[in-house]
Amino acid sequence: MKVAVLDYTGKDTGRQVELSDAVFAIEPNDHAVYLDVKQHLANKRQGTHKAKERAEVAGSTRKIKKQKGTGTARAGSIKSPVFRGGGRIFGPRPKDYSFKLNKNLKRLARKSAFSLQAKESNIIVVEDFNFEAPNTKNFINVLKALELDNKKSLFVLGESNKNVYLSSRNLKGSEVVTTSELNTYKVLNAGKVVLLEGAIEGIEANLSK
């Protein structure tokens, strides 16, 4: 699969790069994608929800009224869930929502995500670029040149680049990651995936195992 290489001003460099069919042109496995995205979102949950049950609520333990003769239902504790201020019945408790997935399945999910984006022509290859210093305006100019200023975009770098990362950090619709930080959710959540040339080899090496 051949894709034209652009420069960061959006102009065609006249070169093309070969993207591996084993990564960018497989038959997507929807269930693998579902499981990997589900795991990513589950692992982000804090799971610190907690409500007090009747044994944990502060309050007197005396019997609040006599057992018989009042004409109303018998009642023993002010902490009973039927009273205002009482405990909660079967309330939420702290829980770890994370779960494990097979490495091969996660690899298949990422390949499926790239293949889905490639099928929709949502992958752009840009030659490596850098800024002299962090500057959000420079990064906005790159987005405009690539016609991504009104779209969600994911920039994938071959290696960490502090100036490019810091230039993008203040922009809500754009994210910059390295190949080691990629996951299925980020790839699919982007309207366009921008691969810098230096990232392609790393992506294919990680996913062709």
PDB file of C-alpha atoms in Angstrom:
ATOM      1  CA  MET A   1       0.000   0.000   0.000  1.00  0.00           C
ATOM      2  CA  LYS A   2       1.640   3.232  -1.182  1.00  0.00           C
ATOM      3  CA  VAL A   3       0.930   6.641   0.336  1.00  0.00           C
ATOM      4  CA  ALA A   4       2.199  10.036  -0.807  1.00  0.00           C
ATOM      5  CA  VAL A   5       4.547  11.831   1.587  1.00  0.00           C
ATOM      6  CA  LEU A   6       3.699  15.457   2.404  1.00  0.00           C
ATOM      7  CA  ASP A   7       5.829  18.080   4.093  1.00  0.00           C
ATOM      8  CA  TYR A   8       4.540  19.970   7.135  1.00  0.00           C
ATOM      9  CA  THR A   9       3.300  22.794   4.902  1.00  0.00           C
ATOM     10  CA  GLY A  10       0.924  20.337   3.194  1.00  0.00           C
ATOM     11  CA  LYS A  11       2.826  20.189  -0.108  1.00  0.00           C
ATOM     12  CA  ASP A  12       3.507  16.892  -1.880  1.00  0.00           C
ATOM     13  CA  THR A  13       7.207  16.007  -1.706  1.00  0.00           C
ATOM     14  CA  GLY A  14       6.919  13.806  -4.798  1.00  0.00           C
ATOM     15  CA  ARG A  15       7.889  10.755  -2.777  1.00  0.00           C
ATOM     16  CA  GLN A  16       5.790   7.775  -1.742  1.00  0.00           C
ATOM     17  CA  VAL A  17       6.187   5.413   1.185  1.00  0.00           C
ATOM     18  CA  GLU A  18       5.188   1.753   1.285  1.00  0.00           C
ATOM     19  CA  LEU A  19       2.923   0.814   4.203  1.00  0.00           C
ATOM     20  CA  SER A  20       2.921  -2.865   5.142  1.00  0.00           C
ATOM     21  CA  ASP A  21      -0.248  -4.719   4.160  1.00  0.00           C
ATOM     22  CA  ALA A  22       0.250  -6.901   7.241  1.00  0.00           C
ATOM     23  CA  VAL A  23      -0.432  -3.850   9.419  1.00  0.00           C
ATOM     24  CA  PHE A  24      -2.471  -1.399   7.349  1.00  0.00           C
ATOM     25  CA  ALA A  25      -4.520  -3.679   5.086  1.00  0.00           C
ATOM     26  CA  ILE A  26      -5.721  -6.670   7.103  1.00  0.00           C
ATOM     27  CA  GLU A  27      -9.328  -7.806   7.500  1.00  0.00           C
ATOM     28  CA  PRO A  28     -10.355  -5.921  10.676  1.00  0.00           C
ATOM     29  CA  ASN A  29     -11.364  -8.023  13.665  1.00  0.00           C
ATOM     30  CA  ASP A  30     -14.242  -6.098  15.235  1.00  0.00           C
ATOM     31  CA  HIS A  31     -14.340  -8.166  18.420  1.00  0.00           C
ATOM     32  CA  ALA A  32     -10.624  -7.669  19.088  1.00  0.00           C
ATOM     33  CA  VAL A  33     -11.124  -3.911  18.642  1.00  0.00           C
ATOM     34  CA  TYR A  34     -14.133  -3.974  20.998  1.00  0.00           C
ATOM     35  CA  LEU A  35     -12.204  -5.829  23.719  1.00  0.00           C
ATOM     36  CA  ASP A  36      -9.129  -3.596  23.491  1.00  0.00           C
ATOM     37  CA  VAL A  37     -11.167  -0.368  23.619  1.00  0.00           C
ATOM     38  CA  LYS A  38     -13.252  -1.787  26.471  1.00  0.00           C
ATOM     39  CA  GLN A  39     -10.075  -2.610  28.416  1.00  0.00           C
ATOM     40  CA  HIS A  40      -8.595   0.848  27.788  1.00  0.00           C
ATOM     41  CA  LEU A  41     -11.714   2.596  29.084  1.00  0.00           C
ATOM     42  CA  ALA A  42     -12.084   0.169  32.011  1.00  0.00           C
ATOM     43  CA  ASN A  43      -8.462   0.720  33.082  1.00  0.00           C
ATOM     44  CA  LYS A  44      -9.062   4.481  33.172  1.00  0.00           C
ATOM     45  CA  ARG A  45     -11.850   4.092  35.744  1.00  0.00           C
ATOM     46  CA  GLN A  46     -10.812   5.009  39.300  1.00  0.00           C
ATOM     47  CA  GLY A  47     -13.318   2.669  40.895  1.00  0.00           C
ATOM     48  CA  THR A  48     -13.304   4.704  44.134  1.00  0.00           C
ATOM     49  CA  HIS A  49     -17.110   4.947  44.403  1.00  0.00           C
ATOM     50  CA  LYS A  50     -18.367   4.218  47.918  1.00  0.00           C
ATOM     51  CA  ALA A  51     -21.601   4.682  49.868  1.00  0.00           C
ATOM     52  CA  LYS A  52     -22.085   3.998  53.566  1.00  0.00           C
ATOM     53  CA  GLU A  53     -24.228   1.039  54.524  1.00  0.00           C
ATOM     54  CA  ARG A  54     -26.174   0.812  57.777  1.00  0.00           C
ATOM     55  CA  ALA A  55     -23.220  -0.528  59.771  1.00  0.00           C
ATOM     56  CA  GLU A  56     -21.030   2.407  58.699  1.00  0.00           C
ATOM     57  CA  VAL A  57     -23.417   5.330  59.238  1.00  0.00           C
ATOM     58  CA  ALA A  58     -22.882   7.406  62.384  1.00  0.00           C
ATOM     59  CA  GLY A  59     -25.882   7.307  64.684  1.00  0.00           C
ATOM     60  CA  SER A  60     -27.359   5.996  67.908  1.00  0.00           C
ATOM     61  CA  THR A  61     -27.919   2.282  68.396  1.00  0.00           C
ATOM     62  CA  ARG A  62     -30.862   2.655  70.778  1.00  0.00           C
ATOM     63  CA  LYS A  63     -34.259   1.349  69.765  1.00  0.00           C
ATOM     64  CA  ILE A  64     -36.107   4.430  68.551  1.00  0.00           C
ATOM     65  CA  LYS A  65     -39.589   3.443  69.726  1.00  0.00           C
ATOM     66  CA  LYS A  66     -41.279   0.613  71.534  1.00  0.00           C
ATOM     67  CA  GLN A  67     -41.897  -2.598  69.651  1.00  0.00           C
ATOM     68  CA  LYS A  68     -45.679  -2.721  69.943  1.00  0.00           C
ATOM     69  CA  GLY A  69     -48.623  -0.429  70.384  1.00  0.00           C
ATOM     70  CA  THR A  70     -47.627   2.499  68.163  1.00  0.00           C
ATOM     71  CA  GLY A  71     -49.805   1.493  65.224  1.00  0.00           C
ATOM     72  CA  THR A  72     -46.892   1.866  62.816  1.00  0.00           C
ATOM     73  CA  ALA A  73     -44.224  -0.496  61.566  1.00  0.00           C
ATOM     74  CA  ARG A  74     -41.742  -1.764  64.135  1.00  0.00           C
ATOM     75  CA  ALA A  75     -38.357  -0.025  64.011  1.00  0.00           C
ATOM     76  CA  GLY A  76     -35.109  -0.760  65.773  1.00  0.00           C
ATOM     77  CA  SER A  77     -32.355   1.499  64.433  1.00  0.00           C
ATOM     78  CA  ILE A  78     -32.211   5.100  63.252  1.00  0.00           C
ATOM     79  CA  LYS A  79     -29.542   3.903  60.799  1.00  0.00           C
ATOM     80  CA  SER A  80     -32.027   1.693  58.963  1.00  0.00           C
ATOM     81  CA  PRO A  81     -32.060   2.303  55.171  1.00  0.00           C
ATOM     82  CA  VAL A  82     -35.796   3.066  55.293  1.00  0.00           C
ATOM     83  CA  PHE A  83     -35.139   6.278  57.237  1.00  0.00           C
ATOM     84  CA  ARG A  84     -33.750   9.539  55.933  1.00  0.00           C
ATOM     85  CA  GLY A  85     -30.066   9.701  56.870  1.00  0.00           C
ATOM     86  CA  GLY A  86     -29.825   5.941  57.202  1.00  0.00           C
ATOM     87  CA  GLY A  87     -27.450   3.643  55.377  1.00  0.00           C
ATOM     88  CA  ARG A  88     -27.772   2.700  51.738  1.00  0.00           C
ATOM     89  CA  ILE A  89     -28.908  -0.787  50.746  1.00  0.00           C
ATOM     90  CA  PHE A  90     -26.297  -2.579  48.591  1.00  0.00           C
ATOM     91  CA  GLY A  91     -24.464   0.685  47.878  1.00  0.00           C
ATOM     92  CA  PRO A  92     -21.447   0.914  45.546  1.00  0.00           C
ATOM     93  CA  ARG A  93     -18.118  -0.297  46.909  1.00  0.00           C
ATOM     94  CA  PRO A  94     -14.556   0.358  45.680  1.00  0.00           C
ATOM     95  CA  LYS A  95     -13.817  -1.891  42.723  1.00  0.00           C
ATOM     96  CA  ASP A  96     -10.947  -2.535  40.317  1.00  0.00           C
ATOM     97  CA  TYR A  97     -12.422  -2.567  36.807  1.00  0.00           C
ATOM     98  CA  SER A  98      -9.188  -3.474  35.003  1.00  0.00           C
ATOM     99  CA  PHE A  99      -8.808  -6.797  33.246  1.00  0.00           C
ATOM    100  CA  LYS A 100      -6.087  -8.562  31.279  1.00  0.00           C
ATOM    101  CA  LEU A 101      -5.942  -9.170  27.548  1.00  0.00           C
ATOM    102  CA  ASN A 102      -3.651 -11.361  25.504  1.00  0.00           C
ATOM    103  CA  LYS A 103      -0.765  -9.450  23.836  1.00  0.00           C
ATOM    104  CA  ASN A 104      -1.519 -10.996  20.457  1.00  0.00           C
ATOM    105  CA  LEU A 105      -5.141  -9.880  20.689  1.00  0.00           C
ATOM    106  CA  LYS A 106      -4.093  -6.313  21.513  1.00  0.00           C
ATOM    107  CA  ARG A 107      -1.703  -6.368  18.550  1.00  0.00           C
ATOM    108  CA  LEU A 108      -4.496  -7.609  16.283  1.00  0.00           C
ATOM    109  CA  ALA A 109      -6.775  -4.832  17.576  1.00  0.00           C
ATOM    110  CA  ARG A 110      -4.209  -2.114  16.769  1.00  0.00           C
ATOM    111  CA  LYS A 111      -3.644  -3.543  13.283  1.00  0.00           C
ATOM    112  CA  SER A 112      -7.411  -3.644  12.771  1.00  0.00           C
ATOM    113  CA  ALA A 113      -7.680  -0.010  13.879  1.00  0.00           C
ATOM    114  CA  PHE A 114      -4.984   1.103  11.421  1.00  0.00           C
ATOM    115  CA  SER A 115      -6.592  -0.947   8.648  1.00  0.00           C
ATOM    116  CA  LEU A 116      -9.991   0.642   9.314  1.00  0.00           C
ATOM    117  CA  GLN A 117      -8.476   4.131   9.176  1.00  0.00           C
ATOM    118  CA  ALA A 118      -6.491   3.289   6.015  1.00  0.00           C
ATOM    119  CA  LYS A 119      -9.632   1.929   4.355  1.00  0.00           C
ATOM    120  CA  GLU A 120     -11.356   5.275   5.000  1.00  0.00           C
ATOM    121  CA  SER A 121      -8.296   7.171   3.644  1.00  0.00           C
ATOM    122  CA  ASN A 122      -7.750   8.710   7.072  1.00  0.00           C
ATOM    123  CA  ILE A 123      -3.999   8.122   7.216  1.00  0.00           C
ATOM    124  CA  ILE A 124      -1.617  10.913   6.195  1.00  0.00           C
ATOM    125  CA  VAL A 125       2.164  10.498   5.990  1.00  0.00           C
ATOM    126  CA  VAL A 126       4.260  13.598   6.699  1.00  0.00           C
ATOM    127  CA  GLU A 127       8.024  13.888   6.597  1.00  0.00           C
ATOM    128  CA  ASP A 128       9.693  14.429   9.971  1.00  0.00           C
ATOM    129  CA  PHE A 129       9.673  18.012  11.219  1.00  0.00           C
ATOM    130  CA  ASN A 130      10.691  19.958  14.306  1.00  0.00           C
ATOM    131  CA  PHE A 131      10.247  23.399  15.848  1.00  0.00           C
ATOM    132  CA  GLU A 132      13.046  25.541  17.236  1.00  0.00           C
ATOM    133  CA  ALA A 133      11.009  26.074  20.400  1.00  0.00           C
ATOM    134  CA  PRO A 134       7.538  25.127  21.691  1.00  0.00           C
ATOM    135  CA  ASN A 135       5.023  27.303  19.860  1.00  0.00           C
ATOM    136  CA  THR A 136       1.309  26.543  19.639  1.00  0.00           C
ATOM    137  CA  LYS A 137       0.849  28.935  16.709  1.00  0.00           C
ATOM    138  CA  ASN A 138       3.364  26.961  14.639  1.00  0.00           C
ATOM    139  CA  PHE A 139       1.492  23.737  15.304  1.00  0.00           C
ATOM    140  CA  ILE A 140      -1.832  25.389  14.379  1.00  0.00           C
ATOM    141  CA  ASN A 141      -0.235  26.437  11.067  1.00  0.00           C
ATOM    142  CA  VAL A 142       0.720  22.782  10.452  1.00  0.00           C
ATOM    143  CA  LEU A 143      -2.872  21.712  11.151  1.00  0.00           C
ATOM    144  CA  LYS A 144      -4.215  24.344   8.758  1.00  0.00           C
ATOM    145  CA  ALA A 145      -1.735  23.331   6.041  1.00  0.00           C
ATOM    146  CA  LEU A 146      -2.877  19.702   6.364  1.00  0.00           C
ATOM    147  CA  GLU A 147      -6.552  20.804   6.568  1.00  0.00           C
ATOM    148  CA  LEU A 148      -6.903  19.336  10.053  1.00  0.00           C
ATOM    149  CA  ASP A 149      -7.751  22.490  12.000  1.00  0.00           C
ATOM    150  CA  ASN A 150     -11.422  21.437  12.324  1.00  0.00           C
ATOM    151  CA  LYS A 151     -10.833  17.710  12.742  1.00  0.00           C
ATOM    152  CA  LYS A 152      -9.651  15.429  15.514  1.00  0.00           C
ATOM    153  CA  SER A 153      -6.102  14.427  14.705  1.00  0.00           C
ATOM    154  CA  LEU A 154      -3.484  12.071  16.087  1.00  0.00           C
ATOM    155  CA  PHE A 155       0.171  12.741  15.278  1.00  0.00           C
ATOM    156  CA  VAL A 156       2.460   9.737  15.691  1.00  0.00           C
ATOM    157  CA  LEU A 157       6.168  10.471  16.174  1.00  0.00           C
ATOM    158  CA  GLY A 158       8.995   7.988  15.806  1.00  0.00           C
ATOM    159  CA  GLU A 159      10.648   9.264  18.969  1.00  0.00           C
ATOM    160  CA  SER A 160       9.892  11.792  21.660  1.00  0.00           C
ATOM    161  CA  ASN A 161      10.022  15.406  20.444  1.00  0.00           C
ATOM    162  CA  LYS A 162       9.509  17.853  23.276  1.00  0.00           C
ATOM    163  CA  ASN A 163       9.010  20.951  21.102  1.00  0.00           C
ATOM    164  CA  VAL A 164       6.310  19.370  18.924  1.00  0.00           C
ATOM    165  CA  TYR A 165       4.582  17.777  21.932  1.00  0.00           C
ATOM    166  CA  LEU A 166       4.495  20.994  23.961  1.00  0.00           C
ATOM    167  CA  SER A 167       3.300  22.969  20.925  1.00  0.00           C
ATOM    168  CA  SER A 168       0.256  20.695  20.616  1.00  0.00           C
ATOM    169  CA  ARG A 169      -0.546  20.166  24.274  1.00  0.00           C
ATOM    170  CA  ASN A 170      -2.897  23.131  24.576  1.00  0.00           C
ATOM    171  CA  LEU A 171      -5.041  22.071  21.607  1.00  0.00           C
ATOM    172  CA  LYS A 172      -8.113  20.041  22.469  1.00  0.00           C
ATOM    173  CA  GLY A 173      -8.649  18.409  19.076  1.00  0.00           C
ATOM    174  CA  SER A 174      -5.103  17.256  18.458  1.00  0.00           C
ATOM    175  CA  GLU A 175      -2.829  14.802  20.238  1.00  0.00           C
ATOM    176  CA  VAL A 176       0.840  13.937  19.746  1.00  0.00           C
ATOM    177  CA  VAL A 177       2.123  10.500  20.779  1.00  0.00           C
ATOM    178  CA  THR A 178       5.121   8.274  20.099  1.00  0.00           C
ATOM    179  CA  THR A 179       4.838   4.768  18.656  1.00  0.00           C
ATOM    180  CA  SER A 180       5.180   3.262  22.143  1.00  0.00           C
ATOM    181  CA  GLU A 181       2.158   5.248  23.408  1.00  0.00           C
ATOM    182  CA  LEU A 182      -0.215   4.117  20.651  1.00  0.00           C
ATOM    183  CA  ASN A 183      -3.369   2.222  21.489  1.00  0.00           C
ATOM    184  CA  THR A 184      -6.479   1.138  19.611  1.00  0.00           C
ATOM    185  CA  TYR A 185      -8.721   3.743  21.251  1.00  0.00           C
ATOM    186  CA  LYS A 186      -6.497   6.675  20.252  1.00  0.00           C
ATOM    187  CA  VAL A 187      -6.198   5.476  16.650  1.00  0.00           C
ATOM    188  CA  LEU A 188      -9.952   5.041  16.213  1.00  0.00           C
ATOM    189  CA  ASN A 189     -10.875   8.189  18.148  1.00  0.00           C
ATOM    190  CA  ALA A 190      -8.981  10.366  15.668  1.00  0.00           C
ATOM    191  CA  GLY A 191     -10.582  11.722  12.517  1.00  0.00           C
ATOM    192  CA  LYS A 192      -7.171  11.666  10.814  1.00  0.00           C
ATOM    193  CA  VAL A 193      -4.013   9.794  11.799  1.00  0.00           C
ATOM    194  CA  VAL A 194      -0.827  11.635  10.817  1.00  0.00           C
ATOM    195  CA  LEU A 195       2.202   9.361  10.672  1.00  0.00           C
ATOM    196  CA  LEU A 196       5.607  10.975  10.599  1.00  0.00           C
ATOM    197  CA  GLU A 197       7.991   9.027   8.367  1.00  0.00           C
ATOM    198  CA  GLY A 198      10.195   8.085  11.291  1.00  0.00           C
ATOM    199  CA  ALA A 199       7.255   6.415  13.058  1.00  0.00           C
ATOM    200  CA  ILE A 200       6.311   3.955  10.312  1.00  0.00           C
ATOM    201  CA  GLU A 201       9.216   1.579  10.869  1.00  0.00           C
ATOM    202  CA  GLY A 202       8.535   1.454  14.618  1.00  0.00           C
ATOM    203  CA  ILE A 203       4.813   0.793  14.152  1.00  0.00           C
ATOM    204  CA  GLU A 204       5.420  -2.014  11.673  1.00  0.00           C
ATOM    205  CA  ALA A 205       8.154  -3.545  13.843  1.00  0.00           C
ATOM    206  CA  ASN A 206       5.879  -3.538  16.913  1.00  0.00           C
ATOM    207  CA  LEU A 207       2.836  -4.956  15.138  1.00  0.00           C
ATOM    208  CA  SER A 208       4.469  -7.461  12.778  1.00  0.00           C
ATOM    209  CA  LYS A 209       5.698  -9.739  15.558  1.00  0.00           C
TER     210      LYS A 209
END
